[in-house]
Coordinates of C-alpha atoms and ligand atoms in Angstrom, one line a residue:
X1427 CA 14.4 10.5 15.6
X1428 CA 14.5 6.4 14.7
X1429 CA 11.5 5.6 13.6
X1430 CA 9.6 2.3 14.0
X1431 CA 7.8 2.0 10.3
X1432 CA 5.7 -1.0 9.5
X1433 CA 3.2 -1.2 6.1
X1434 CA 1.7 -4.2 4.6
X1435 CA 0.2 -4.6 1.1
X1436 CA -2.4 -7.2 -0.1
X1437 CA -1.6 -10.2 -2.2
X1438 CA -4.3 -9.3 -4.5
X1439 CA -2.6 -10.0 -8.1
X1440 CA -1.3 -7.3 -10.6
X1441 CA 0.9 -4.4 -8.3
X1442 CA 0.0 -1.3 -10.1
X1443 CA 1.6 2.0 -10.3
X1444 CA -0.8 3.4 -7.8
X1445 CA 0.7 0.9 -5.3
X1446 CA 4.1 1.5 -6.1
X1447 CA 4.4 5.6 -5.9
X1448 CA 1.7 5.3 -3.2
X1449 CA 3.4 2.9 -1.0
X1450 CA 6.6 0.8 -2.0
X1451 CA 8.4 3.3 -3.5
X1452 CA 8.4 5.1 0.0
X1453 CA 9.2 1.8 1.8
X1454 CA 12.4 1.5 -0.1
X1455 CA 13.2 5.3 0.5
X1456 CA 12.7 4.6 4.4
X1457 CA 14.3 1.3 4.2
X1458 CA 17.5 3.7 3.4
X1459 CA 17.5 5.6 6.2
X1460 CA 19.7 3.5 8.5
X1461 CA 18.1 5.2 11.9
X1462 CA 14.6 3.4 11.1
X1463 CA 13.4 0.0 11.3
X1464 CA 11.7 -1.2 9.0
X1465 CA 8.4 -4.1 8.9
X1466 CA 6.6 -4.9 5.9
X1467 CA 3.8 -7.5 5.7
X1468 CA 2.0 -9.3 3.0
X1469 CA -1.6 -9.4 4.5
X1470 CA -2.7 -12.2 3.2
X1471 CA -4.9 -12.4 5.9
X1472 CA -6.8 -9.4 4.7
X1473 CA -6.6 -10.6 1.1
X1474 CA -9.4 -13.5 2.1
X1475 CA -12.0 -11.1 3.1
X1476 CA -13.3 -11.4 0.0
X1477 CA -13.2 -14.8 -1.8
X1478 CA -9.8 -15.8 -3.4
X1479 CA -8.6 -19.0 -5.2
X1480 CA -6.2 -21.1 -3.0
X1481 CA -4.0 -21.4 -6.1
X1482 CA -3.7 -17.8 -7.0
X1483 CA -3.8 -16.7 -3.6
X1484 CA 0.0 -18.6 -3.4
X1485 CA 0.8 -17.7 -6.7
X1486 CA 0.1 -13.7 -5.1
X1487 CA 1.7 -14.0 -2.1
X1488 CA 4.9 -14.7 -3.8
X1489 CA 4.5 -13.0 -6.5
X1490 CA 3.6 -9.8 -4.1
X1491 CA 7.0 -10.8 -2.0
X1492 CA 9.0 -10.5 -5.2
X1493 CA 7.6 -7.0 -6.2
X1494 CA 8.8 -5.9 -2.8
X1495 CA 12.4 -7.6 -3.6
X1496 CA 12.6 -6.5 -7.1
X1497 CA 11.7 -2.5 -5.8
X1498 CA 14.7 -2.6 -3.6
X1499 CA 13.0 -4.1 -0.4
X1500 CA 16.3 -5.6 1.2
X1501 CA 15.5 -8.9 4.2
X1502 CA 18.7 -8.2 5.4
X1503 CA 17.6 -4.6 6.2
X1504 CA 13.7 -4.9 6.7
X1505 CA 11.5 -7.8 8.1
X1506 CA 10.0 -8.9 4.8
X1507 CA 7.1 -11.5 5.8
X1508 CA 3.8 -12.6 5.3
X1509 CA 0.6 -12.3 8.1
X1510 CA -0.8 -15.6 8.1
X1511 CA 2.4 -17.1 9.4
X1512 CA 2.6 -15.0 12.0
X1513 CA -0.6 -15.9 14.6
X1514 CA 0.1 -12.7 17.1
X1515 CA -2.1 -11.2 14.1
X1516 CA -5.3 -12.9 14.3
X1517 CA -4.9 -13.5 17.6
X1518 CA -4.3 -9.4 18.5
X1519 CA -7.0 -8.9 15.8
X1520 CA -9.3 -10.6 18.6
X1521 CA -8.4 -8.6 21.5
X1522 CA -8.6 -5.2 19.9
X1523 CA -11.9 -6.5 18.4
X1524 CA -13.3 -6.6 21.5
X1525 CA -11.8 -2.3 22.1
X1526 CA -13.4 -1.1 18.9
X1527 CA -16.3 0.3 18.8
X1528 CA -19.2 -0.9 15.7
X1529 CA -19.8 2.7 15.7
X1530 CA -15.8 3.3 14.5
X1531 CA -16.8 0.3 12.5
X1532 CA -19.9 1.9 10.8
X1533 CA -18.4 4.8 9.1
X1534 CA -15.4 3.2 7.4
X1535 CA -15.7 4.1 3.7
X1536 CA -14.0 1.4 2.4
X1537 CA -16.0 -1.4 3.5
X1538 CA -19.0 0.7 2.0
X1539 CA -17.3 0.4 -1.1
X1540 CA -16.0 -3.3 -0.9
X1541 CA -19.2 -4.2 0.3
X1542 CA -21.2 -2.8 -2.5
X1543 CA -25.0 -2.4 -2.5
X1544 CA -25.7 -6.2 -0.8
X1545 CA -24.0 -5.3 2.9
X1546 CA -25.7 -8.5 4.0
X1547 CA -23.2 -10.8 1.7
X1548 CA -20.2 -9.1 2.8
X1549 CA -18.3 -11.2 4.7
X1550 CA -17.7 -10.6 8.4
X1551 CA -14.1 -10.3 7.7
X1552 CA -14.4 -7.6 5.3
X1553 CA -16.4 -5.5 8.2
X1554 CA -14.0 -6.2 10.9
X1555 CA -10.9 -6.1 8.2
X1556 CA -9.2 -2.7 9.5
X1557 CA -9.4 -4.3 13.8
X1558 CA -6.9 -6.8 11.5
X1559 CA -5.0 -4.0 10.1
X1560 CA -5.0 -1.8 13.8
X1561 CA -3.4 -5.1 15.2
X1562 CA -1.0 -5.5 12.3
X1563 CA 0.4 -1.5 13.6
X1564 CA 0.5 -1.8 17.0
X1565 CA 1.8 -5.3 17.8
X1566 CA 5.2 -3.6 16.2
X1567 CA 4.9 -0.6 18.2
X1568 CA 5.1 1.1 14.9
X1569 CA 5.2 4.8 15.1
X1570 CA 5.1 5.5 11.0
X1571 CA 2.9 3.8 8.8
X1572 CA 3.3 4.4 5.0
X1573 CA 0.1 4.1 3.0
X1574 CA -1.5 5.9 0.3
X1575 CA -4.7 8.4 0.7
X1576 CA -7.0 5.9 1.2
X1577 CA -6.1 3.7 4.5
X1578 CA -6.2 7.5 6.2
X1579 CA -9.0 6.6 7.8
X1580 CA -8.0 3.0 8.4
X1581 CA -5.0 4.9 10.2
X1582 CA -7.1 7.0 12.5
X1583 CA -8.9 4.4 13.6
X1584 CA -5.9 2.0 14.7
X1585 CA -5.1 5.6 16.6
X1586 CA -8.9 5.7 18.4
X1587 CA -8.0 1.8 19.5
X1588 CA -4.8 2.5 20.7
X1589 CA -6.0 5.3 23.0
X1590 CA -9.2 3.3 24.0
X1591 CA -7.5 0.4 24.7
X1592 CA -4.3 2.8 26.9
X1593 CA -7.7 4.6 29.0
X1594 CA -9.7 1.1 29.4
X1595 CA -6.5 -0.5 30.8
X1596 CA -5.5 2.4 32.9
X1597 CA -1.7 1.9 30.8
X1598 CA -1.2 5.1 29.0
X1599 CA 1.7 4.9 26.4
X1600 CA 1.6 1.3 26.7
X1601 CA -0.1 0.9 22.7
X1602 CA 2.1 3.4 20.6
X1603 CA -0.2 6.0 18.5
X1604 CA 1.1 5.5 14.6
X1605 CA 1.5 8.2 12.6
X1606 CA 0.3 7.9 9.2
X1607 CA 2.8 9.0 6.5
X1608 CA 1.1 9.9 3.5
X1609 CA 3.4 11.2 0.2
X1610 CA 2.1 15.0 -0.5
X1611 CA 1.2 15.3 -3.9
X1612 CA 1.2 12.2 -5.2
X1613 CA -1.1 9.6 -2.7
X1614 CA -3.4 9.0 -4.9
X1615 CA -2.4 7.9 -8.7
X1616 CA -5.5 8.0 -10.7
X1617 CA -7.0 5.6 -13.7
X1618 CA -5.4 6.4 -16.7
X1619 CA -8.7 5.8 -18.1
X1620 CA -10.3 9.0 -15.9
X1621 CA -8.4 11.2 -13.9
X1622 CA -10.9 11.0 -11.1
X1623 CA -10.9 7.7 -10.3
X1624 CA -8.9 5.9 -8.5
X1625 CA -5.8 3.4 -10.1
X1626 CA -7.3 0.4 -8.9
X1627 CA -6.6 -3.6 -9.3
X1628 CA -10.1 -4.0 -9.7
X1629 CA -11.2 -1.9 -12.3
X1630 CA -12.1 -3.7 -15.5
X1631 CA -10.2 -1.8 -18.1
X1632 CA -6.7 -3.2 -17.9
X1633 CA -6.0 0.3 -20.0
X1634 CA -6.8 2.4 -17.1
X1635 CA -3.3 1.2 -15.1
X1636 CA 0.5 0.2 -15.4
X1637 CA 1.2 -2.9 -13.6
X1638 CA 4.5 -3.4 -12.1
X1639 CA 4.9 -6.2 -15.0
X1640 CA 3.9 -4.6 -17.8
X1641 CA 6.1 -4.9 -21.3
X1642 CA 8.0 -1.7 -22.8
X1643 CA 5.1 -2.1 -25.3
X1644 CA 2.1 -2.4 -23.4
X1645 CA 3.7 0.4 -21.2
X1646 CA 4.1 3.2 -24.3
X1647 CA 0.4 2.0 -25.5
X1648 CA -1.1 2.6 -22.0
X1649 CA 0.0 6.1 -21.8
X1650 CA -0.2 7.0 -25.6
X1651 CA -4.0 6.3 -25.4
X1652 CA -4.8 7.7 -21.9
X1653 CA -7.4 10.2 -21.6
X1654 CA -6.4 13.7 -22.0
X1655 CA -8.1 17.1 -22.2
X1656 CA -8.1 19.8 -25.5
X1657 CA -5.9 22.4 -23.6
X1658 CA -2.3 23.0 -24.1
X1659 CA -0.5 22.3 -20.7
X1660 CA -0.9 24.6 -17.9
X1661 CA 2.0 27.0 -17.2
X1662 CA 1.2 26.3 -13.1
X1663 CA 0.1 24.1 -10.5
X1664 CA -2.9 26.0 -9.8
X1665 CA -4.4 25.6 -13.3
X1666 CA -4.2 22.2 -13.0
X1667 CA -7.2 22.1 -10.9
X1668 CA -10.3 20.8 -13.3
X1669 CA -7.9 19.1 -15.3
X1670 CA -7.5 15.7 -13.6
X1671 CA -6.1 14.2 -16.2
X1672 CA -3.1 16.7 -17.1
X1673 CA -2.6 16.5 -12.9
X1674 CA -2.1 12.8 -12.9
X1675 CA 0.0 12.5 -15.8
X1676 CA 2.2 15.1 -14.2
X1677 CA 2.0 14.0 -10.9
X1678 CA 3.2 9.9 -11.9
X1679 CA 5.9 12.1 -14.2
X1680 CA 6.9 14.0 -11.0
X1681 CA 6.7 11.4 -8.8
X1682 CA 8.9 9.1 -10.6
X1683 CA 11.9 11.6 -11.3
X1684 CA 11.7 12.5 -7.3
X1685 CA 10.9 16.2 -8.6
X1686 CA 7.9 18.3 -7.2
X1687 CA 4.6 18.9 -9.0
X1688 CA 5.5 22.7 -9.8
X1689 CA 8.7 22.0 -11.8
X1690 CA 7.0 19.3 -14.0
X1691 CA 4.5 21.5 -14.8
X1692 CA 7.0 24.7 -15.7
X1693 CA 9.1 21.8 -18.0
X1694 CA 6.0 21.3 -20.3
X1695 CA 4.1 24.5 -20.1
X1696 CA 2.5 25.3 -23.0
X1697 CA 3.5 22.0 -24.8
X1698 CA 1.4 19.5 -26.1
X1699 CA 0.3 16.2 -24.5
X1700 CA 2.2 14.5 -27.2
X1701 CA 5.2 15.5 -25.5
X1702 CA 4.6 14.9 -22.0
X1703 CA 3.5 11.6 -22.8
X1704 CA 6.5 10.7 -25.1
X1705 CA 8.5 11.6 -22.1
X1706 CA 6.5 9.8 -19.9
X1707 CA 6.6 6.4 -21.6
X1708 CA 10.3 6.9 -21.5
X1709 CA 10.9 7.2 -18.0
X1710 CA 8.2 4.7 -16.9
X1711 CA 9.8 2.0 -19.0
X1712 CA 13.1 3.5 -17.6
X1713 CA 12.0 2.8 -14.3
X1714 CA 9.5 0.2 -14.1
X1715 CA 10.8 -2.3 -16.8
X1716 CA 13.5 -3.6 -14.4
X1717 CA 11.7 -4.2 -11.7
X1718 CA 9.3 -6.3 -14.0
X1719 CA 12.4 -8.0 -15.2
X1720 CA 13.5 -8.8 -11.9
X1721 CA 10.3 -10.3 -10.8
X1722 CA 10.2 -12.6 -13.3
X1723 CA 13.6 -13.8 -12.3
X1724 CA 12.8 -14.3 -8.6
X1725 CA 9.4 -15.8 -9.4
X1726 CA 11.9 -18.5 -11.0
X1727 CA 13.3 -19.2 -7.9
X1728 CA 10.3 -19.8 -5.8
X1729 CA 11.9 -21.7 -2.6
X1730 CA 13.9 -18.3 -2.3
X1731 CA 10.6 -16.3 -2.2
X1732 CA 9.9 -18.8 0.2
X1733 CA 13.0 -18.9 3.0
X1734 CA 12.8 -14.9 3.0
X1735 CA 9.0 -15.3 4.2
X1736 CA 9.7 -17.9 6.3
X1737 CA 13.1 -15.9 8.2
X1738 CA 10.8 -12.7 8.2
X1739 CA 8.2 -14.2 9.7
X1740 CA 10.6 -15.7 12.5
X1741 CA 11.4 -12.3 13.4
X1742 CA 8.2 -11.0 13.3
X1743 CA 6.7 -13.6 15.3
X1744 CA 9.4 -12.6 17.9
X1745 CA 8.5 -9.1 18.3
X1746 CA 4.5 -9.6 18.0
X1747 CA 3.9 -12.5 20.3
X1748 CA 5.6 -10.9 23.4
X1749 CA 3.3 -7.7 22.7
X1750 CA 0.0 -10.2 22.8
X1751 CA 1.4 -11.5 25.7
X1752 CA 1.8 -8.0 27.5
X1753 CA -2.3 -7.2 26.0
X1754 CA -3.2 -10.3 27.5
X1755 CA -1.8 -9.6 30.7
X1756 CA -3.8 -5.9 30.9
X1757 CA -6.7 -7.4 30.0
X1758 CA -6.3 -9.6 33.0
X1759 CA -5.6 -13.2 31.3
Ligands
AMP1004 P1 -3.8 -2.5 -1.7 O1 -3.4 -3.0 -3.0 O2 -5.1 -1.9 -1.7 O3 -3.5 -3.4 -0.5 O4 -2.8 -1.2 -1.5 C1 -1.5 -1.3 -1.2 C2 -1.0 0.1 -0.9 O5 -1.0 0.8 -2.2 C3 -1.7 0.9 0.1 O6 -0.9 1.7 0.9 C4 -2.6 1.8 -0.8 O7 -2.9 3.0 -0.1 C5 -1.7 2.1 -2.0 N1 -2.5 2.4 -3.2 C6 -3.3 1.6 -3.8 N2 -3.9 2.2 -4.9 C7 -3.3 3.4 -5.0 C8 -3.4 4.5 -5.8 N3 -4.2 4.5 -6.9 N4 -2.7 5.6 -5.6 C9 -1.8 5.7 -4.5 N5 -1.7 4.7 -3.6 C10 -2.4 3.5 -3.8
LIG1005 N1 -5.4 -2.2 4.4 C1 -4.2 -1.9 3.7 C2 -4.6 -1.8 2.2 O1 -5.5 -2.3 1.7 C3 -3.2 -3.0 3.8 C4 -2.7 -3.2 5.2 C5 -3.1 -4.2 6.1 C6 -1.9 -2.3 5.9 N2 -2.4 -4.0 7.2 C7 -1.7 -2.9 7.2 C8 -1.2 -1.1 5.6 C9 -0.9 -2.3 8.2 C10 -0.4 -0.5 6.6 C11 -0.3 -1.1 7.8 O2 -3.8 -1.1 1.5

């Protein structure tokens, strides 16, 4: 079946590992299935929920665009283009604003956590954030959406607005209901600093992730001192439960050489850390280091960055503003 795929990622400074097997690594794998087609968006719309600098924020928004290019992201292939050119999105944002419910609203996790213990300085934009990200979906009539573990729930509500809006409006079928597609073992890529946290842009240790433009060096480093347990390595996946640590190193490990979980863990059973991370280092740097390379190149080159945002968002502003126009008309503008 040809699917309809569309993702977007924030322009939010350093790409990380977690973002790259969590969510552009998969883009590029369903960028090569020729049956699909392909959307991917740099929300820079979402990114100002919270306060940004109007310098970095461009500096992010290419450098985000690059990381795409430099992973294999192809324009020529996929719509590659960023939100705020495109105003279907704030625009669709409003009228599904007025479908959702604040009780949906209430119980999204991730604006608890954003939002931190003073809810009363959040910004509106943070609360109403995933309306923004519903709209982003289903303006494209996107029937896939890759993201990792944590916009599930981001995901099920765009679903609950889809089918309010389709019963409100008497139009069943009319908004498509996305499917989330979330990577099995490996959605969630966790700090290097403690296997049960998440690998996050915003933690303060810059030792508890790999950006996507780190050096060889600071690469090995990263891995030779991340946290490990006493025990030699389990001999199979189920004794990896309790270890965190051993689990994420063996599920980045896994993830990278496209292998599953169960034949990492039989290659090093028994072994010592020392060994997986050796290998480890090897085939991140293997991996990773060109796309930093490549970054760097295109980040030369900004007016390129530039024209491939401007042509995607040409096309995208095709596709989404005849969709507003159709919600407008069931609305009864
Ligand atoms: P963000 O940077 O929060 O906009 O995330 C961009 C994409 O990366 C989303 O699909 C996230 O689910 C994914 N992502 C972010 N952090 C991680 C992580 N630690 N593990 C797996 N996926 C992640
Ligand atoms: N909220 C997502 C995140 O933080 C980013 C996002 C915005 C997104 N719009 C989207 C992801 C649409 C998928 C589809 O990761």
């Amino acid at each position: 079946m040809s699917k309809k795929i569309f993702s977007g990622v924030q322009p939010t400074g350093n790409l990380h590992l977690g973002n790259y097997l969590g969510a552009i690594k998969n883009f590029v794998d369903l960028q090569k299935d020729k049956d699909n087609s392909c959307i991917y968006c740099v929300v820079d719309l979402h990114a100002i929920t919270v306060k940004q600098d109007p310098k970095i924020l461009k500096k992010n928004i290419r450098e985000t665009t690059a990381s795409f290019l430099a992973s294999g992201l192809n324009s020529s292939k996929s719509i590659i283009f960023n939100q705020s050119k495109v105003p279907s999105h704030a625009e669709g944002s409003w009228l599904l604003s007025c479908v959702a419910r604040m009780g949906w609203l209430n119980r999204m996790t991730q604006f608890k956590e954003k939002a931190g213990h003073d809810k009363e300085k959040a910004s509106v934009g943070l609360y109403i954030y995933p309306v923004l990200m519903a709209a982003d979906i289903l303006l494209y009539d996107a029937t896939h959406v890759p993201v990792g573990e944590d916009q599930k729930q981001h995901l099920e509500l765009t679903r609950d607005i889809a089918q309010k809006f389709n019963t409100d409006f008497n139009c069943s079928d009319f908004l498509k209901i996305p499917e989330p597609l979330i990577q099995k073992d490996f959605s969630r890529i966790m700090s290097l600093r403690d296997g049960t946290k998440k690998m996050s842009k915003s933690d303060p240790s810059d030792q508890s992730r790999i950006n996507i433009t780190d050096t060889k060096d600071q690469i090995v480093n990263k891995i030779r001192k991340a946290k490990t347990d006493s025990k030699p390595l389990s001999e199979n996946v189920s004794d990896l439960e309790g270890r965190p640590e051993l689990k994420n190193l063996l599920g980045i490990f896994s993830s990278l050489q496209n292998q599953d979980l169960d034949v990492s863990t039989k290659e090093f059973a028994g072994k010592n850390f020392s060994e997986l991370k050796e290998k480890l280092a090897e085939v991140l740097v293997e991996k990773i280091h060109p796309i930093s390379n490549e970054i760097n190149k295109l980040l030369k080159d900004y007016k390129y960055i530039d024209k491939i945002l401007l042509e995607g968002s040409i096309k995208a502003e095709k596709i989404s503003k005849k969709k507003v126009s159709e919600i407008k008309t069931k609305i009864g503008f």
